[in-house]
Amino acid sequence: MSLEHTKREAQPSTEFDPFTSEFDVNPYPMLEKLRAQPALPYWETGHGWLLSRYEDAIAVLRDSKRFTANRAVWEFDAELGLTTQIPELQNLSKYGLFALASADHARVRKLVSPALTPRAIERLRPEIQAIVDEILDGVEAKGTLNVVTEVAARIPARVIGSMLKIPKGREALFQRFTEAMIKSFVPGLVCAKEMEAMRPDIAEGLNLVRETVEDRRRHPLEEDILTTLIRTEERGDSLSAQELLSLVAALIVGGFETTVHLISFTVYNLLQRPEVLAQVKAEPGLTRNVIEEVLRFDNFGKTGLARYALEDVALSGVTIKKGQLVLVMLGSALRDEGTFSSADVFDVRRNTNASLAFGHGAHYCIGASLARLEVQLTVSTLVQRFPQMKLLAQPSFGPHPVLRKMESLEVQLRPR
């Protein structure tokens, strides 16, 4: 089916532009207009339907029979040239969770889930706390701090490296590998020339991960995530070596941007609300509530979660054709007044059971517990160490195809 043919069928269309600086700073007026439209709008630039209301969002995320996260069914793939440009990454994409058929996806998630349960992740608390403390030790003497670059962006790669027990002396390579992986897996973030320049870091990093896996196979450790995954593979029920490597890559890519932005947006929202910050100081356990409310109230996604129709589907006044893209816009769905009372009010005591922030159903984020723990420990420790911390300026944002990418959040750590 051609692009023009689908455009003619996919009505009504909408002028939706999430790539402006105004959208990064405050996307909610535009999202409110989308929710007010009687029928699902079609976004021509993104070649997909925009699901801005909560009921539509959860209906699609729950419906694994008629919608898939596997981009292989998307009718525009060939026309838009959305193919892996780095050969070393082709198998990672092929065997990644979002590319597996439903049966294989369910099998892999079942095998992996014991290593990533909240209880299993909780055992990492001392390691993660030590990393956070070390990073904050290094900035404590500073008067001002860019939370994004000097704290948030340094934590996820360190945590993943610690989880995998990357050998001493190889951390710098693993950091370069992590950064290259993140850029390569987000379409539009880098050009073809930059992709090619990243190939050596990716190739060396993949070799490092393979070597680490083989070393752990020879020398297993107790209560170690990689040992758990390897033993799962060896039982033959079965997690293949390539699936194991793809899962490690997914932990790196999926856990990085989410954690960086959730730390940054949580600190920003806290410092904007002195009354909430005072509550958190008096009741540190409230940090968990703050994180969940930030995920709902100020979600940093731009275009949401991608799903593809496996058959023609009637939804909210339109027919979504087989092979078409729908974008589940979490930032809008989580501000839907039809589901959340006083949706535009930041309420730290809110019941967040209806949150879709980490997805829903078969593709619920397997790393959600890890991200939550990293953010909780980072934000709590920042507040404890620097109780008089305050904003110096509003955050700045940079270009990104799928995220409201906060690049700078300048804070003053102590009174001058």
Coordinates of C-alpha atoms in Angstrom, one line a residue:
M1 CA 0.0 0.0 0.0
S2 CA 1.5 3.4 -1.0
L3 CA 1.9 6.3 1.3
E4 CA -0.5 8.5 -0.8
H5 CA -3.2 5.8 -0.8
T6 CA -3.1 5.5 3.0
K7 CA -3.1 9.3 3.4
R8 CA -6.4 9.5 1.3
E9 CA -8.0 6.8 3.5
A10 CA -6.6 8.0 6.8
Q11 CA -8.9 10.9 7.6
P12 CA -9.4 13.1 9.5
S13 CA -5.8 14.5 9.5
T14 CA -4.4 16.9 12.1
E15 CA -1.7 19.5 12.3
F16 CA 0.4 18.0 15.2
D17 CA 4.0 19.2 15.7
P18 CA 5.8 17.7 18.7
F19 CA 9.1 19.0 17.5
T20 CA 8.8 22.6 18.6
S21 CA 10.5 24.1 21.6
E22 CA 7.0 25.2 22.9
F23 CA 5.9 21.5 22.9
D24 CA 9.0 20.5 24.9
V25 CA 8.4 23.1 27.5
N26 CA 4.6 22.6 27.8
P27 CA 2.9 20.1 25.5
Y28 CA -0.4 20.0 27.4
P29 CA -2.4 22.7 25.5
M30 CA -1.8 20.8 22.3
L31 CA -2.6 17.5 23.8
E32 CA -5.8 18.8 25.3
K33 CA -6.9 19.9 21.8
L34 CA -6.2 16.4 20.5
R35 CA -8.3 14.8 23.2
A36 CA -11.2 17.1 22.4
Q37 CA -11.4 15.9 18.8
P38 CA -14.4 13.6 18.3
A39 CA -12.6 11.1 16.1
L40 CA -9.0 9.8 16.2
P41 CA -6.8 12.2 14.3
Y42 CA -4.3 11.0 11.8
W43 CA -0.8 12.5 11.9
E44 CA 0.5 12.7 8.3
T45 CA 4.1 13.6 9.3
G46 CA 4.4 10.6 11.6
H47 CA 2.2 8.3 9.3
G48 CA 0.1 7.1 12.2
W49 CA -3.1 7.6 14.3
L50 CA -2.8 9.5 17.5
L51 CA -4.4 7.9 20.6
S52 CA -4.7 10.8 23.1
R53 CA -7.5 9.5 25.3
Y54 CA -7.0 7.1 28.2
E55 CA -9.7 4.6 27.2
D56 CA -8.4 4.3 23.6
A57 CA -4.8 4.0 25.0
I58 CA -5.5 1.1 27.4
A59 CA -7.8 -0.6 24.9
V60 CA -4.9 -0.8 22.3
L61 CA -2.2 -1.8 24.9
R62 CA -4.4 -4.6 26.2
D63 CA -5.3 -5.9 22.7
S64 CA -2.4 -8.1 21.7
K65 CA -4.6 -10.0 19.2
R66 CA -5.2 -7.0 17.0
F67 CA -2.2 -4.8 17.7
T68 CA 1.5 -5.6 17.9
A69 CA 4.7 -3.8 18.9
N70 CA 6.6 -5.6 16.1
R71 CA 7.5 -3.0 13.5
A72 CA 8.0 -5.7 10.9
V73 CA 4.3 -5.4 10.0
W74 CA 4.4 -1.7 9.4
E75 CA 3.4 -0.9 5.8
F76 CA 5.8 2.1 5.6
D77 CA 9.0 0.4 6.8
A78 CA 10.5 -0.1 3.3
E79 CA 9.4 3.3 2.1
L80 CA 10.8 5.2 5.0
G81 CA 14.1 3.2 5.1
L82 CA 13.8 2.3 8.7
T83 CA 16.4 -0.4 8.7
T84 CA 19.3 -1.1 10.9
Q85 CA 22.3 0.8 9.5
I86 CA 24.9 -1.0 11.6
P87 CA 25.3 -4.8 10.7
E88 CA 26.5 -5.6 14.3
L89 CA 23.0 -4.5 15.5
Q90 CA 20.9 -6.5 13.1
N91 CA 20.7 -9.6 15.2
L92 CA 20.0 -7.5 18.3
S93 CA 17.0 -6.0 16.6
K94 CA 15.9 -9.4 15.2
Y95 CA 16.0 -11.1 18.5
G96 CA 14.9 -8.2 20.7
L97 CA 11.6 -8.3 22.6
F98 CA 9.8 -5.9 20.3
A99 CA 10.7 -8.0 17.2
L100 CA 9.8 -11.5 18.5
A101 CA 6.6 -13.2 17.5
S102 CA 3.9 -13.3 20.3
A103 CA 4.8 -16.9 21.4
D104 CA 8.5 -16.2 21.5
H105 CA 8.0 -12.9 23.2
A106 CA 5.9 -14.5 26.0
R107 CA 8.5 -17.3 26.4
V108 CA 11.4 -14.9 26.7
R109 CA 9.6 -12.6 29.2
K110 CA 8.6 -15.6 31.3
L111 CA 12.3 -16.8 31.4
V112 CA 13.6 -13.3 32.2
S113 CA 11.1 -12.1 34.7
P114 CA 12.6 -13.8 37.8
A115 CA 15.7 -11.8 37.3
L116 CA 13.8 -8.5 37.2
T117 CA 11.1 -8.8 39.8
P118 CA 10.8 -6.0 42.4
R119 CA 12.3 -8.4 45.0
A120 CA 15.2 -9.3 42.8
I121 CA 15.9 -5.6 41.9
E122 CA 15.6 -4.7 45.6
R123 CA 18.8 -6.7 46.2
L124 CA 20.6 -4.2 44.1
R125 CA 19.8 -1.3 46.5
P126 CA 23.2 -1.2 48.2
E127 CA 25.1 -1.2 44.9
I128 CA 22.9 1.5 43.4
Q129 CA 23.1 3.6 46.6
A130 CA 26.9 3.3 46.5
I131 CA 27.0 4.6 42.9
V132 CA 24.7 7.5 43.8
D133 CA 26.8 8.4 46.8
E134 CA 30.0 8.3 44.8
I135 CA 28.6 10.6 42.1
L136 CA 27.3 13.1 44.6
D137 CA 30.6 13.0 46.6
G138 CA 32.2 14.3 43.4
V139 CA 29.9 17.3 43.1
E140 CA 29.3 18.1 46.7
A141 CA 31.8 20.9 46.8
K142 CA 30.2 22.7 43.9
G143 CA 27.9 25.6 44.4
T144 CA 25.8 24.9 41.4
L145 CA 25.0 21.8 39.5
N146 CA 23.5 20.7 36.2
V147 CA 21.3 17.8 37.5
V148 CA 20.9 16.3 34.0
T149 CA 24.5 16.0 32.9
E150 CA 26.4 15.8 36.2
V151 CA 24.1 13.4 38.0
A152 CA 21.2 11.8 36.1
A153 CA 23.1 10.9 32.9
R154 CA 26.0 9.3 34.9
I155 CA 23.9 6.8 36.9
P156 CA 22.2 4.3 34.5
A157 CA 25.3 3.1 32.7
R158 CA 27.1 2.8 36.0
V159 CA 24.2 0.7 37.4
I160 CA 24.0 -1.6 34.4
G161 CA 27.8 -2.0 34.4
S162 CA 27.6 -2.9 38.1
M163 CA 24.7 -5.3 37.5
L164 CA 26.7 -7.1 34.8
K165 CA 29.9 -6.9 36.8
I166 CA 31.8 -5.4 33.9
P167 CA 35.6 -6.0 34.6
K168 CA 37.6 -3.2 36.2
G169 CA 39.4 -1.2 33.6
R170 CA 36.7 -1.8 31.0
E171 CA 34.2 0.7 32.3
A172 CA 35.1 3.5 29.9
L173 CA 34.6 1.2 26.9
F174 CA 31.3 0.0 28.3
Q175 CA 30.2 3.7 28.8
R176 CA 31.1 4.5 25.1
F177 CA 29.2 1.3 24.0
T178 CA 26.2 2.3 26.1
E179 CA 26.1 5.8 24.5
A180 CA 26.5 4.4 21.0
M181 CA 23.7 1.8 21.5
I182 CA 21.3 4.4 22.8
K183 CA 21.9 6.7 19.8
S184 CA 21.7 3.9 17.2
F185 CA 18.4 2.5 18.5
V186 CA 16.5 5.8 18.3
P187 CA 15.6 6.7 14.7
G188 CA 16.6 10.2 13.6
L189 CA 18.9 10.9 16.6
V190 CA 22.1 10.6 14.5
C191 CA 23.0 10.8 10.8
A192 CA 24.4 7.9 8.7
K193 CA 28.0 9.3 9.0
E194 CA 27.7 9.4 12.8
M195 CA 26.3 5.9 12.8
E196 CA 29.4 4.7 10.9
A197 CA 31.7 6.4 13.4
M198 CA 30.0 4.6 16.3
R199 CA 30.6 1.2 14.8
P200 CA 33.9 0.5 16.5
D201 CA 32.5 1.3 20.0
I202 CA 29.5 -1.0 19.3
A203 CA 31.6 -3.9 18.0
E204 CA 34.1 -3.7 20.9
G205 CA 31.2 -3.3 23.4
L206 CA 29.4 -6.3 22.1
N207 CA 32.6 -8.3 22.3
L208 CA 33.0 -7.1 25.9
V209 CA 29.5 -8.2 26.8
R210 CA 30.1 -11.6 25.1
E211 CA 33.3 -12.0 27.1
T212 CA 31.5 -11.1 30.3
V213 CA 28.8 -13.6 29.6
E214 CA 31.4 -16.4 29.0
D215 CA 33.3 -15.5 32.1
R216 CA 30.1 -15.6 34.2
R217 CA 29.3 -19.0 32.6
R218 CA 32.6 -20.3 33.9
H219 CA 32.4 -18.5 37.2
P220 CA 28.7 -18.0 38.2
L221 CA 27.8 -15.7 41.1
E222 CA 24.9 -16.1 43.5
E223 CA 22.0 -13.6 43.3
D224 CA 23.5 -12.1 40.1
I225 CA 21.3 -11.1 37.2
L226 CA 23.6 -12.3 34.5
T227 CA 24.1 -15.6 36.2
T228 CA 20.3 -16.0 36.5
L229 CA 19.9 -15.3 32.8
I230 CA 22.7 -17.7 31.7
R231 CA 21.3 -20.5 33.8
T232 CA 17.9 -19.9 32.2
E233 CA 19.6 -20.3 28.8
E234 CA 21.5 -23.4 29.7
R235 CA 18.3 -25.2 30.9
G236 CA 17.3 -25.3 27.3
D237 CA 13.7 -24.2 27.8
S238 CA 15.2 -21.9 26.4
L239 CA 16.9 -18.5 26.2
S240 CA 19.3 -18.6 23.2
A241 CA 22.7 -16.9 23.4
Q242 CA 21.5 -14.3 20.9
E243 CA 18.3 -13.6 22.9
L244 CA 20.5 -13.2 26.0
L245 CA 22.7 -10.6 24.2
S246 CA 19.6 -8.8 22.9
L247 CA 18.2 -8.7 26.5
V248 CA 21.4 -7.1 27.8
A249 CA 21.2 -4.5 25.0
A250 CA 17.5 -3.9 25.8
L251 CA 18.4 -3.2 29.5
I252 CA 21.0 -0.7 28.3
V253 CA 18.8 1.1 25.8
G254 CA 15.5 0.9 27.6
G255 CA 16.9 1.8 31.0
F256 CA 19.1 4.7 30.1
E257 CA 16.9 7.5 28.7
T258 CA 13.9 6.6 30.9
T259 CA 16.0 6.8 34.1
V260 CA 17.9 10.0 33.1
H261 CA 14.7 11.9 32.3
L262 CA 12.7 10.6 35.2
I263 CA 15.5 11.8 37.6
S264 CA 15.6 15.1 35.9
F265 CA 11.9 15.7 35.7
T266 CA 11.3 14.5 39.2
V267 CA 13.9 17.0 40.6
Y268 CA 12.4 19.8 38.5
N269 CA 8.9 19.1 39.6
L270 CA 9.9 18.9 43.2
L271 CA 11.9 22.1 43.2
Q272 CA 9.0 23.9 41.5
R273 CA 6.8 23.0 44.5
P274 CA 8.3 24.0 47.8
E275 CA 5.3 22.6 49.7
V276 CA 5.8 19.2 48.2
L277 CA 9.5 19.3 48.8
A278 CA 8.8 20.1 52.4
Q279 CA 6.5 17.1 52.7
V280 CA 9.2 14.9 51.2
K281 CA 11.8 16.1 53.7
A282 CA 9.5 15.4 56.5
E283 CA 8.3 12.1 55.1
P284 CA 11.0 10.5 52.9
G285 CA 8.8 7.6 51.8
L286 CA 6.7 10.1 49.8
T287 CA 9.5 10.1 47.2
R288 CA 7.8 7.0 45.6
N289 CA 4.5 8.9 45.3
V290 CA 6.3 11.9 43.8
I291 CA 7.9 9.7 41.1
E292 CA 4.6 8.1 40.2
E293 CA 2.9 11.5 40.0
V294 CA 5.7 13.0 37.8
L295 CA 5.3 10.0 35.4
R296 CA 1.6 10.9 35.2
F297 CA 1.6 14.7 35.4
D298 CA 4.7 15.6 33.4
N299 CA 5.5 12.6 31.2
F300 CA 8.5 13.2 29.0
G301 CA 7.4 11.2 26.0
K302 CA 6.6 13.0 22.8
T303 CA 4.8 10.6 20.5
G304 CA 4.2 7.7 22.8
L305 CA 4.3 3.9 22.4
A306 CA 4.1 2.5 18.9
R307 CA 1.7 -0.2 18.0
Y308 CA 0.7 -1.7 14.6
A309 CA -2.6 -3.0 13.5
L310 CA -2.7 -6.7 12.7
E311 CA -6.2 -6.4 11.0
D312 CA -8.7 -3.6 10.3
V313 CA -9.9 -2.2 13.6
A314 CA -12.7 0.3 14.2
L315 CA -11.8 2.7 17.0
S316 CA -13.3 6.0 18.1
G317 CA -14.9 6.9 14.8
V318 CA -12.3 5.7 12.4
T319 CA -11.1 2.5 10.8
I320 CA -7.4 1.7 11.4
K321 CA -6.2 -0.4 8.5
K322 CA -4.1 -3.5 8.8
G323 CA -0.5 -2.5 8.9
Q324 CA -1.1 1.0 10.1
L325 CA 0.7 2.7 13.0
V326 CA -1.0 3.9 16.1
L327 CA 0.8 6.1 18.7
V328 CA -0.3 5.7 22.3
M329 CA 0.4 9.1 23.6
L330 CA 1.0 8.6 27.3
G331 CA 1.5 12.2 28.1
S332 CA -2.0 12.9 26.9
A333 CA -3.7 9.8 28.2
L334 CA -2.4 10.4 31.7
R335 CA -3.9 13.9 31.8
D336 CA -7.3 12.7 30.6
E337 CA -10.0 14.2 32.9
G338 CA -12.3 11.3 32.1
T339 CA -10.0 9.0 34.1
F340 CA -8.1 11.2 36.5
S341 CA -9.9 13.8 38.6
S342 CA -8.2 17.2 38.6
A343 CA -5.8 15.8 36.1
D344 CA -4.0 19.1 35.7
V345 CA -3.2 19.3 39.4
F346 CA 0.0 17.8 40.8
D347 CA -1.2 15.6 43.7
V348 CA 1.4 13.7 45.6
R349 CA -1.3 11.7 47.5
R350 CA -3.0 10.6 44.3
N351 CA -3.8 6.9 43.7
T352 CA -1.7 6.0 40.6
N353 CA -3.0 2.5 40.0
A354 CA -4.3 3.6 36.6
S355 CA -0.9 4.8 35.4
L356 CA 0.3 3.6 32.0
A357 CA 3.7 5.2 32.4
F358 CA 5.6 2.0 31.8
G359 CA 3.2 0.5 29.4
H360 CA 0.5 -2.1 30.0
G361 CA -0.2 -5.7 29.1
A362 CA 2.2 -8.0 27.2
H363 CA 4.8 -5.2 26.7
Y364 CA 4.8 -3.7 30.2
C365 CA 8.4 -2.5 30.7
I366 CA 10.5 -5.3 32.2
G367 CA 12.9 -2.8 33.6
A368 CA 10.3 -0.6 35.4
S369 CA 11.4 -1.8 38.9
L370 CA 15.0 -1.0 38.2
A371 CA 14.2 2.5 36.9
R372 CA 12.0 3.3 39.9
L373 CA 14.7 2.2 42.4
E374 CA 17.4 4.2 40.7
V375 CA 15.3 7.3 40.6
Q376 CA 14.1 6.9 44.2
L377 CA 17.6 6.5 45.6
T378 CA 19.0 9.4 43.5
V379 CA 16.2 11.9 44.3
S380 CA 16.0 10.9 48.0
T381 CA 19.8 11.3 48.4
L382 CA 19.8 14.6 46.7
V383 CA 17.1 16.0 49.0
Q384 CA 18.8 14.6 52.1
R385 CA 22.3 16.0 51.2
F386 CA 21.1 19.3 49.8
P387 CA 17.9 20.2 51.7
Q388 CA 18.2 23.8 50.6
M389 CA 18.7 23.0 46.9
K390 CA 16.7 25.3 44.6
L391 CA 16.2 26.0 40.9
L392 CA 18.5 28.6 39.3
A393 CA 16.7 28.6 35.9
Q394 CA 14.0 26.9 34.0
P395 CA 15.3 23.7 32.2
S396 CA 16.5 23.8 28.6
F397 CA 15.5 21.2 26.0
G398 CA 17.2 19.8 23.0
P399 CA 16.1 18.0 19.8
H400 CA 15.0 14.4 20.1
P401 CA 12.6 12.4 17.9
V402 CA 10.6 10.7 20.7
L403 CA 11.4 12.5 24.0
R404 CA 11.1 15.9 25.6
K405 CA 14.8 15.9 26.0
M406 CA 15.8 17.9 29.0
E407 CA 19.5 19.0 28.5
S408 CA 20.1 21.3 31.4
L409 CA 18.6 21.7 34.8
E410 CA 20.7 24.2 36.8
V411 CA 20.3 24.1 40.6
Q412 CA 22.0 25.9 43.5
L413 CA 23.0 23.3 46.1
R414 CA 23.3 25.6 49.1
P415 CA 22.4 29.2 50.0
R416 CA 25.2 31.5 48.9

